Amino acid sequence: MALTALLLGSPSVAPAAIVARWLANGHTIAAFWTASGKEDLWRFDRKLGRVAPQWSIGRQLRAAGVPIIEVPSLRLYPDRVRLAREARADVLISAYFHHLIPPDLLDLFPGRAFNIHPSLLPRYRGPTPLPGMILDRATDAAGATLHLLDSNFDTGAIVAQTPVAFPKEPPADSYAVALAHAAARLVDQIPAFLEGRIDARPQDEAAASYVKVVPAKSFVVSSDLTADEIAWRCGMMPYFRPPAVRDLPGRDAIGFDRVLGPRTGAPPRARRFSGEFDASDARVRVRLRWSGWRRLERWRFFMRLRRSPVTPPTG
C-alpha cells in the first residue's frame, strides 16, 4: 500500500528519521507543515546538513520536491482546511508538532490522522515529555508511541509503541538518536493499521499524566537536592539545557565531577571550569559551562548522527 502523507512537524532529528523511513518505504509526502517562528531550529538543520546531510529534514524534503509551509497556530489559520484538501493526502502524520490539530482538519482524515509522541503513552502527555521524564527519573516511560489523533493532546487510541532504553550514564544525546530510529520504525505500522492487520487500543486514563516543563524554573541543581540527584541532572539535562547552579549565580552545570565528602558548611566556590557546594547530604563538585562548550557538544552530536544511518540497513 503506497500512501501520500500530509506531514506536520518540526526541523529536528526524529522527524528527519520519520521522513527518511516514510520515503524509503515507497510512500510520498504531499507537503510539510511546520510552525512559524522556528528560525533557530532551521539554522540548526542547515548546519547539520553540512555534516550529516541524511539527518537534515530540509535537505530531504527539498530533494523529494516536498513544499515546506510555515503555519501559525492552526486554530487561528484560516487556510488550514483549504490547503489540506489541496494536498490530496491519504493520511495526516504529526511528528513533534506542538499545535493542537483542530477538529475540522481531523474531519478530513477520519481514522487516518496519526501522531508520534516521544513517551510511552498515556504517561507524559504534553509538549515536553523528555525533560519531564528526566526530572522525575521516570526512565520506564521512555520510548515512542504511534496513536490516532483526536481533539485533545496525546489522548487518542494507541496503534503501536516502542520502548527505548534510557542511558544510565551521560551523554543523554545518545537517547535522542535511538528515539529517532524508534519513531521512524513506527510509521511502518500505519499501512498495517489501515489494512486492518492491527487494531488501536484506548489509552488507560487511570495511568495518564501530563507535563509541561518550564526550563527556567525546573532546570536547576541546588543545595536542597541529594548528591545522587545532582549527578543525575548534571548528566542528563545538558542535552536540553544545562541546569543552573542555584548556589553559584550565573553559572550552569554541564557534568558531575564527584562527591568530595560530607557537608562542610563552607560557602559555594566557583573556579573557571568547576564549582563546589554542599548538597543536602554531601559536598559535591560539578563541571561548569564554559565558552565554546555548546559548539563542541553540537559537533559531537553531529558526528554521532553521521555514524548512525538515518534508515537502518535491511537484511
mmCIF file of C-alpha atoms in Angstrom:
data_model
loop_
_atom_site.group_PDB
_atom_site.id
_atom_site.type_symbol
_atom_site.label_atom_id
_atom_site.label_comp_id
_atom_site.label_asym_id
_atom_site.label_seq_id
_atom_site.Cartn_x
_atom_site.Cartn_y
_atom_site.Cartn_z
ATOM 1 C CA MET A 1 0.000 0.000 0.000
ATOM 2 C CA ALA A 2 1.609 3.250 -1.165
ATOM 3 C CA LEU A 3 0.351 6.284 0.738
ATOM 4 C CA THR A 4 0.642 10.037 0.465
ATOM 5 C CA ALA A 5 1.016 11.929 3.743
ATOM 6 C CA LEU A 6 0.396 15.464 4.862
ATOM 7 C CA LEU A 7 3.199 15.723 7.401
ATOM 8 C CA LEU A 8 3.171 18.173 10.285
ATOM 9 C CA GLY A 9 6.405 18.510 12.230
ATOM 10 C CA SER A 10 9.479 20.444 13.249
ATOM 11 C CA PRO A 11 13.048 20.551 11.913
ATOM 12 C CA SER A 12 14.607 18.056 14.312
ATOM 13 C CA VAL A 13 16.207 14.631 14.134
ATOM 14 C CA ALA A 14 13.179 12.428 14.893
ATOM 15 C CA PRO A 15 11.009 13.977 12.142
ATOM 16 C CA ALA A 16 14.015 13.704 9.804
ATOM 17 C CA ALA A 17 14.228 9.975 10.507
ATOM 18 C CA ILE A 18 10.467 9.631 10.004
ATOM 19 C CA VAL A 19 10.649 11.390 6.633
ATOM 20 C CA ALA A 20 13.524 9.157 5.524
ATOM 21 C CA ARG A 21 11.733 5.974 6.598
ATOM 22 C CA TRP A 22 8.429 7.001 5.024
ATOM 23 C CA LEU A 23 10.051 7.794 1.690
ATOM 24 C CA ALA A 24 12.245 4.676 1.787
ATOM 25 C CA ASN A 25 9.094 2.566 2.223
ATOM 26 C CA GLY A 26 7.794 3.848 -1.118
ATOM 27 C CA HIS A 27 5.360 6.452 0.199
ATOM 28 C CA THR A 28 5.205 10.134 -0.703
ATOM 29 C CA ILE A 29 4.714 13.420 1.151
ATOM 30 C CA ALA A 30 2.334 15.998 -0.276
ATOM 31 C CA ALA A 31 3.503 18.857 1.962
ATOM 32 C CA PHE A 32 5.340 19.520 5.204
ATOM 33 C CA TRP A 33 3.684 21.964 7.583
ATOM 34 C CA THR A 34 5.847 23.434 10.314
ATOM 35 C CA ALA A 35 5.152 26.017 12.993
ATOM 36 C CA SER A 36 6.337 29.519 12.164
ATOM 37 C CA GLY A 37 8.925 31.234 14.342
ATOM 38 C CA LYS A 38 11.379 28.293 14.405
ATOM 39 C CA GLU A 39 14.317 30.053 12.744
ATOM 40 C CA ASP A 40 16.815 28.691 15.288
ATOM 41 C CA LEU A 41 15.768 25.113 14.554
ATOM 42 C CA TRP A 42 16.118 25.656 10.807
ATOM 43 C CA ARG A 43 19.602 27.128 11.321
ATOM 44 C CA PHE A 44 20.491 24.035 13.312
ATOM 45 C CA ASP A 45 19.116 21.865 10.499
ATOM 46 C CA ARG A 46 21.222 23.677 7.888
ATOM 47 C CA LYS A 47 24.378 23.219 9.969
ATOM 48 C CA LEU A 48 23.529 19.556 10.483
ATOM 49 C CA GLY A 49 23.076 19.188 6.727
ATOM 50 C CA ARG A 50 26.717 20.106 6.143
ATOM 51 C CA VAL A 51 27.985 17.311 8.416
ATOM 52 C CA ALA A 52 25.304 14.609 8.297
ATOM 53 C CA PRO A 53 23.063 15.510 5.340
ATOM 54 C CA GLN A 54 20.977 12.349 5.682
ATOM 55 C CA TRP A 55 19.699 13.743 9.013
ATOM 56 C CA SER A 56 18.705 17.159 7.647
ATOM 57 C CA ILE A 57 14.950 17.260 7.178
ATOM 58 C CA GLY A 58 15.261 20.360 4.995
ATOM 59 C CA ARG A 59 17.614 18.607 2.588
ATOM 60 C CA GLN A 60 15.415 15.520 2.419
ATOM 61 C CA LEU A 61 12.250 17.473 1.738
ATOM 62 C CA ARG A 62 13.856 19.631 -0.937
ATOM 63 C CA ALA A 63 15.369 16.569 -2.633
ATOM 64 C CA ALA A 64 11.925 14.934 -2.718
ATOM 65 C CA GLY A 65 10.273 18.100 -4.022
ATOM 66 C CA VAL A 66 8.101 18.469 -0.926
ATOM 67 C CA PRO A 67 6.842 22.025 -0.247
ATOM 68 C CA ILE A 68 7.610 23.370 3.232
ATOM 69 C CA ILE A 69 4.794 25.556 4.548
ATOM 70 C CA GLU A 70 5.176 27.606 7.720
ATOM 71 C CA VAL A 71 1.888 27.916 9.575
ATOM 72 C CA PRO A 72 0.744 29.902 12.609
ATOM 73 C CA SER A 73 -1.308 28.304 15.377
ATOM 74 C CA LEU A 74 -3.632 26.074 13.373
ATOM 75 C CA ARG A 75 -6.812 27.110 15.200
ATOM 76 C CA LEU A 76 -6.104 30.690 14.020
ATOM 77 C CA TYR A 77 -5.096 29.696 10.479
ATOM 78 C CA PRO A 78 -7.997 30.297 8.089
ATOM 79 C CA ASP A 79 -6.402 28.437 5.161
ATOM 80 C CA ARG A 80 -5.843 25.159 7.020
ATOM 81 C CA VAL A 81 -8.758 23.194 5.554
ATOM 82 C CA ARG A 82 -8.277 24.506 2.017
ATOM 83 C CA LEU A 83 -4.557 23.689 1.976
ATOM 84 C CA ALA A 84 -5.146 20.258 3.488
ATOM 85 C CA ARG A 85 -7.742 19.439 0.821
ATOM 86 C CA GLU A 86 -5.417 20.654 -1.921
ATOM 87 C CA ALA A 87 -2.711 18.297 -0.635
ATOM 88 C CA ARG A 88 -4.903 15.301 -1.601
ATOM 89 C CA ALA A 89 -3.155 13.209 1.056
ATOM 90 C CA ASP A 90 -4.274 9.788 2.262
ATOM 91 C CA VAL A 91 -3.091 10.293 5.826
ATOM 92 C CA LEU A 92 -2.084 13.059 8.188
ATOM 93 C CA ILE A 93 1.032 12.414 10.284
ATOM 94 C CA SER A 94 2.069 14.718 13.122
ATOM 95 C CA ALA A 95 5.599 14.351 14.490
ATOM 96 C CA TYR A 96 6.919 16.786 17.103
ATOM 97 C CA PHE A 97 4.326 19.337 16.040
ATOM 98 C CA HIS A 98 3.138 21.239 19.105
ATOM 99 C CA HIS A 99 -0.069 22.796 17.785
ATOM 100 C CA LEU A 100 -3.393 21.191 18.638
ATOM 101 C CA ILE A 101 -4.987 19.902 15.422
ATOM 102 C CA PRO A 102 -8.459 21.493 15.018
ATOM 103 C CA PRO A 103 -11.488 19.193 14.567
ATOM 104 C CA ASP A 104 -12.258 20.455 11.052
ATOM 105 C CA LEU A 105 -8.797 19.328 9.945
ATOM 106 C CA LEU A 106 -9.161 15.934 11.618
ATOM 107 C CA ASP A 107 -12.525 15.508 9.892
ATOM 108 C CA LEU A 108 -10.676 15.379 6.556
ATOM 109 C CA PHE A 109 -8.789 12.277 7.770
ATOM 110 C CA PRO A 110 -11.266 10.098 9.709
ATOM 111 C CA GLY A 111 -9.297 7.239 11.281
ATOM 112 C CA ARG A 112 -6.279 8.301 9.221
ATOM 113 C CA ALA A 113 -4.682 11.045 11.354
ATOM 114 C CA PHE A 114 -1.702 9.914 13.407
ATOM 115 C CA ASN A 115 0.758 11.385 15.897
ATOM 116 C CA ILE A 116 4.151 10.139 17.013
ATOM 117 C CA HIS A 117 4.821 11.076 20.627
ATOM 118 C CA PRO A 118 8.169 10.675 22.464
ATOM 119 C CA SER A 119 6.958 8.761 25.531
ATOM 120 C CA LEU A 120 5.071 5.588 26.289
ATOM 121 C CA LEU A 121 1.546 6.967 26.499
ATOM 122 C CA PRO A 122 -0.593 7.517 28.446
ATOM 123 C CA ARG A 123 2.323 8.643 30.626
ATOM 124 C CA TYR A 124 3.884 12.044 29.929
ATOM 125 C CA ARG A 125 1.411 13.566 27.579
ATOM 126 C CA GLY A 126 2.162 17.142 26.591
ATOM 127 C CA PRO A 127 4.807 19.163 24.732
ATOM 128 C CA THR A 128 7.849 18.393 26.916
ATOM 129 C CA PRO A 129 7.793 14.711 27.911
ATOM 130 C CA LEU A 130 11.559 14.153 27.831
ATOM 131 C CA PRO A 131 12.556 16.918 30.260
ATOM 132 C CA GLY A 132 9.679 15.818 32.477
ATOM 133 C CA MET A 133 10.887 12.221 32.489
ATOM 134 C CA ILE A 134 14.406 13.378 33.378
ATOM 135 C CA LEU A 135 13.168 15.491 36.273
ATOM 136 C CA ASP A 136 11.106 12.553 37.550
ATOM 137 C CA ARG A 137 13.756 9.946 36.646
ATOM 138 C CA ALA A 138 10.915 8.013 35.017
ATOM 139 C CA THR A 139 13.027 6.031 32.575
ATOM 140 C CA ASP A 140 10.380 3.294 32.397
ATOM 141 C CA ALA A 141 8.247 5.732 30.365
ATOM 142 C CA ALA A 142 10.975 6.216 27.761
ATOM 143 C CA GLY A 143 10.032 5.335 24.205
ATOM 144 C CA ALA A 144 7.784 6.365 21.329
ATOM 145 C CA THR A 145 4.061 5.949 20.664
ATOM 146 C CA LEU A 146 2.083 5.987 17.423
ATOM 147 C CA HIS A 147 -1.502 6.943 18.182
ATOM 148 C CA LEU A 148 -4.588 8.280 16.475
ATOM 149 C CA LEU A 149 -5.191 11.997 16.745
ATOM 150 C CA ASP A 150 -8.296 13.306 18.453
ATOM 151 C CA SER A 151 -9.459 16.684 19.748
ATOM 152 C CA ASN A 152 -7.119 16.664 22.787
ATOM 153 C CA PHE A 153 -3.350 16.492 23.227
ATOM 154 C CA ASP A 154 -1.964 12.937 23.080
ATOM 155 C CA THR A 155 -5.170 11.150 24.139
ATOM 156 C CA GLY A 156 -6.045 9.143 21.016
ATOM 157 C CA ALA A 157 -6.066 5.366 20.781
ATOM 158 C CA ILE A 158 -2.643 3.713 20.630
ATOM 159 C CA VAL A 159 -1.666 1.967 17.398
ATOM 160 C CA ALA A 160 1.862 0.880 18.360
ATOM 161 C CA GLN A 161 4.594 1.609 20.910
ATOM 162 C CA THR A 162 8.325 1.033 21.135
ATOM 163 C CA PRO A 163 10.234 1.246 24.443
ATOM 164 C CA VAL A 164 13.695 2.811 24.162
ATOM 165 C CA ALA A 165 16.300 2.190 26.851
ATOM 166 C CA PHE A 166 17.299 5.433 28.538
ATOM 167 C CA PRO A 167 21.078 5.763 29.041
ATOM 168 C CA LYS A 168 22.287 5.005 32.548
ATOM 169 C CA GLU A 169 25.294 7.255 32.035
ATOM 170 C CA PRO A 170 25.736 10.510 30.093
ATOM 171 C CA PRO A 171 25.698 11.754 27.429
ATOM 172 C CA ALA A 172 21.923 11.761 27.058
ATOM 173 C CA ASP A 173 22.062 12.736 23.380
ATOM 174 C CA SER A 174 22.594 9.053 22.559
ATOM 175 C CA TYR A 175 18.956 8.618 23.590
ATOM 176 C CA ALA A 176 17.854 11.223 21.042
ATOM 177 C CA VAL A 177 19.366 9.137 18.235
ATOM 178 C CA ALA A 178 17.840 5.866 19.489
ATOM 179 C CA LEU A 179 14.467 7.558 19.937
ATOM 180 C CA ALA A 180 14.579 8.956 16.391
ATOM 181 C CA HIS A 181 15.153 5.478 14.958
ATOM 182 C CA ALA A 182 12.307 4.062 17.078
ATOM 183 C CA ALA A 183 9.924 6.809 15.971
ATOM 184 C CA ALA A 184 10.820 6.170 12.340
ATOM 185 C CA ARG A 185 10.100 2.453 12.628
ATOM 186 C CA LEU A 186 6.635 3.197 13.993
ATOM 187 C CA VAL A 187 5.475 4.602 10.646
ATOM 188 C CA ASP A 188 5.806 1.055 9.278
ATOM 189 C CA GLN A 189 2.656 0.262 11.283
ATOM 190 C CA ILE A 190 0.442 2.826 9.559
ATOM 191 C CA PRO A 191 -0.312 0.712 6.456
ATOM 192 C CA ALA A 192 -0.867 -2.336 8.684
ATOM 193 C CA PHE A 193 -3.410 -0.407 10.743
ATOM 194 C CA LEU A 194 -5.226 0.956 7.690
ATOM 195 C CA GLU A 195 -5.428 -2.546 6.209
ATOM 196 C CA GLY A 196 -6.953 -3.893 9.435
ATOM 197 C CA ARG A 197 -3.983 -6.088 10.331
ATOM 198 C CA ILE A 198 -3.517 -4.377 13.710
ATOM 199 C CA ASP A 199 -6.012 -2.652 15.994
ATOM 200 C CA ALA A 200 -5.775 0.520 18.069
ATOM 201 C CA ARG A 201 -6.448 0.339 21.807
ATOM 202 C CA PRO A 202 -7.839 3.098 24.032
ATOM 203 C CA GLN A 203 -5.446 4.720 26.477
ATOM 204 C CA ASP A 204 -5.752 3.901 30.153
ATOM 205 C CA GLU A 205 -6.857 7.193 31.694
ATOM 206 C CA ALA A 206 -6.100 5.931 35.196
ATOM 207 C CA ALA A 207 -2.410 5.766 34.258
ATOM 208 C CA ALA A 208 -2.304 9.066 32.360
ATOM 209 C CA SER A 209 -0.080 12.012 33.229
ATOM 210 C CA TYR A 210 0.588 15.372 31.605
ATOM 211 C CA VAL A 211 3.659 17.566 31.906
ATOM 212 C CA LYS A 212 4.714 20.955 30.612
ATOM 213 C CA VAL A 213 8.153 21.761 31.960
ATOM 214 C CA VAL A 214 9.268 25.379 32.281
ATOM 215 C CA PRO A 215 13.063 25.058 31.925
ATOM 216 C CA ALA A 216 13.918 28.341 33.651
ATOM 217 C CA LYS A 217 12.231 27.112 36.811
ATOM 218 C CA SER A 218 12.925 23.393 36.590
ATOM 219 C CA PHE A 219 16.417 23.036 35.153
ATOM 220 C CA VAL A 220 18.435 23.721 38.290
ATOM 221 C CA VAL A 221 20.742 21.971 40.749
ATOM 222 C CA SER A 222 20.853 23.265 44.289
ATOM 223 C CA SER A 223 21.811 22.541 47.881
ATOM 224 C CA ASP A 224 18.393 21.095 48.724
ATOM 225 C CA LEU A 225 18.998 18.131 46.365
ATOM 226 C CA THR A 226 20.959 14.975 47.174
ATOM 227 C CA ALA A 227 24.337 14.333 45.563
ATOM 228 C CA ASP A 228 22.771 11.471 43.593
ATOM 229 C CA GLU A 229 20.045 13.727 42.184
ATOM 230 C CA ILE A 230 22.587 16.426 41.310
ATOM 231 C CA ALA A 231 24.724 13.845 39.488
ATOM 232 C CA TRP A 232 21.668 12.648 37.528
ATOM 233 C CA ARG A 233 20.602 16.144 36.488
ATOM 234 C CA CYS A 234 24.132 17.201 35.556
ATOM 235 C CA GLY A 235 24.458 14.117 33.360
ATOM 236 C CA MET A 236 21.103 14.165 31.606
ATOM 237 C CA MET A 237 19.858 17.749 31.447
ATOM 238 C CA PRO A 238 22.606 19.442 29.396
ATOM 239 C CA TYR A 239 21.241 17.817 26.220
ATOM 240 C CA PHE A 240 18.227 20.142 26.590
ATOM 241 C CA ARG A 241 19.606 22.926 28.722
ATOM 242 C CA PRO A 242 22.480 22.916 31.243
ATOM 243 C CA PRO A 243 20.924 23.231 34.694
ATOM 244 C CA ALA A 244 21.616 26.469 36.520
ATOM 245 C CA VAL A 245 23.591 26.092 39.743
ATOM 246 C CA ARG A 246 21.416 27.998 42.158
ATOM 247 C CA ASP A 247 24.243 28.306 44.690
ATOM 248 C CA LEU A 248 26.578 29.794 42.046
ATOM 249 C CA PRO A 249 24.546 32.561 40.382
ATOM 250 C CA GLY A 250 25.183 32.937 36.677
ATOM 251 C CA ARG A 251 26.838 29.521 36.279
ATOM 252 C CA ASP A 252 25.426 26.381 34.639
ATOM 253 C CA ALA A 253 26.446 22.756 35.197
ATOM 254 C CA ILE A 254 27.430 20.556 32.251
ATOM 255 C CA GLY A 255 28.540 17.497 34.197
ATOM 256 C CA PHE A 256 29.115 15.966 37.604
ATOM 257 C CA ASP A 257 32.679 15.614 38.851
ATOM 258 C CA ARG A 258 32.471 13.771 42.177
ATOM 259 C CA VAL A 259 31.408 13.700 45.797
ATOM 260 C CA LEU A 260 34.105 15.435 47.825
ATOM 261 C CA GLY A 261 32.970 14.182 51.213
ATOM 262 C CA PRO A 262 30.480 15.143 53.925
ATOM 263 C CA ARG A 263 28.836 18.549 54.039
ATOM 264 C CA THR A 264 31.309 21.149 55.297
ATOM 265 C CA GLY A 265 29.172 24.228 55.814
ATOM 266 C CA ALA A 266 31.669 26.170 53.689
ATOM 267 C CA PRO A 267 30.280 28.631 51.151
ATOM 268 C CA PRO A 268 29.953 27.617 47.483
ATOM 269 C CA ARG A 269 33.087 28.184 45.441
ATOM 270 C CA ALA A 270 33.499 28.544 41.685
ATOM 271 C CA ARG A 271 36.627 28.100 39.605
ATOM 272 C CA ARG A 272 36.920 28.559 35.862
ATOM 273 C CA PHE A 273 35.700 25.092 34.891
ATOM 274 C CA SER A 274 34.285 23.675 38.128
ATOM 275 C CA GLY A 275 32.333 24.611 41.204
ATOM 276 C CA GLU A 276 31.682 23.037 44.567
ATOM 277 C CA PHE A 277 28.911 23.411 47.122
ATOM 278 C CA ASP A 278 27.077 21.490 49.812
ATOM 279 C CA ALA A 279 24.287 19.222 48.611
ATOM 280 C CA SER A 280 21.705 18.072 51.135
ATOM 281 C CA ASP A 281 23.865 15.076 52.069
ATOM 282 C CA ALA A 282 27.422 15.755 50.844
ATOM 283 C CA ARG A 283 29.906 18.240 49.435
ATOM 284 C CA VAL A 284 29.943 17.952 45.634
ATOM 285 C CA ARG A 285 31.917 19.253 42.698
ATOM 286 C CA VAL A 286 30.305 19.876 39.301
ATOM 287 C CA ARG A 287 31.753 20.838 35.934
ATOM 288 C CA LEU A 288 30.712 24.323 34.854
ATOM 289 C CA ARG A 289 29.760 25.572 31.428
ATOM 290 C CA TRP A 290 32.463 27.444 29.543
ATOM 291 C CA SER A 291 32.609 29.496 26.392
ATOM 292 C CA GLY A 292 32.504 27.256 23.325
ATOM 293 C CA TRP A 293 31.061 24.235 25.155
ATOM 294 C CA ARG A 294 27.765 24.277 23.279
ATOM 295 C CA ARG A 295 29.571 24.457 19.937
ATOM 296 C CA LEU A 296 31.709 21.440 20.867
ATOM 297 C CA GLU A 297 28.684 19.462 22.044
ATOM 298 C CA ARG A 298 26.817 20.247 18.828
ATOM 299 C CA TRP A 299 29.769 18.989 16.786
ATOM 300 C CA ARG A 300 29.913 15.782 18.822
ATOM 301 C CA PHE A 301 26.186 15.251 18.313
ATOM 302 C CA PHE A 302 26.505 15.828 14.573
ATOM 303 C CA MET A 303 29.296 13.264 14.376
ATOM 304 C CA ARG A 304 27.200 10.771 16.367
ATOM 305 C CA LEU A 305 24.424 11.216 13.817
ATOM 306 C CA ARG A 306 26.837 10.898 10.929
ATOM 307 C CA ARG A 307 27.898 7.468 12.208
ATOM 308 C CA SER A 308 24.264 6.307 12.543
ATOM 309 C CA PRO A 309 22.408 5.808 9.237
ATOM 310 C CA VAL A 310 19.057 7.550 9.274
ATOM 311 C CA THR A 311 17.410 4.384 7.946
ATOM 312 C CA PRO A 312 18.998 1.188 9.345
ATOM 313 C CA PRO A 313 20.367 -1.283 6.791
ATOM 314 C CA THR A 314 17.998 -4.057 5.758
ATOM 315 C CA GLY A 315 18.798 -7.717 5.836
#
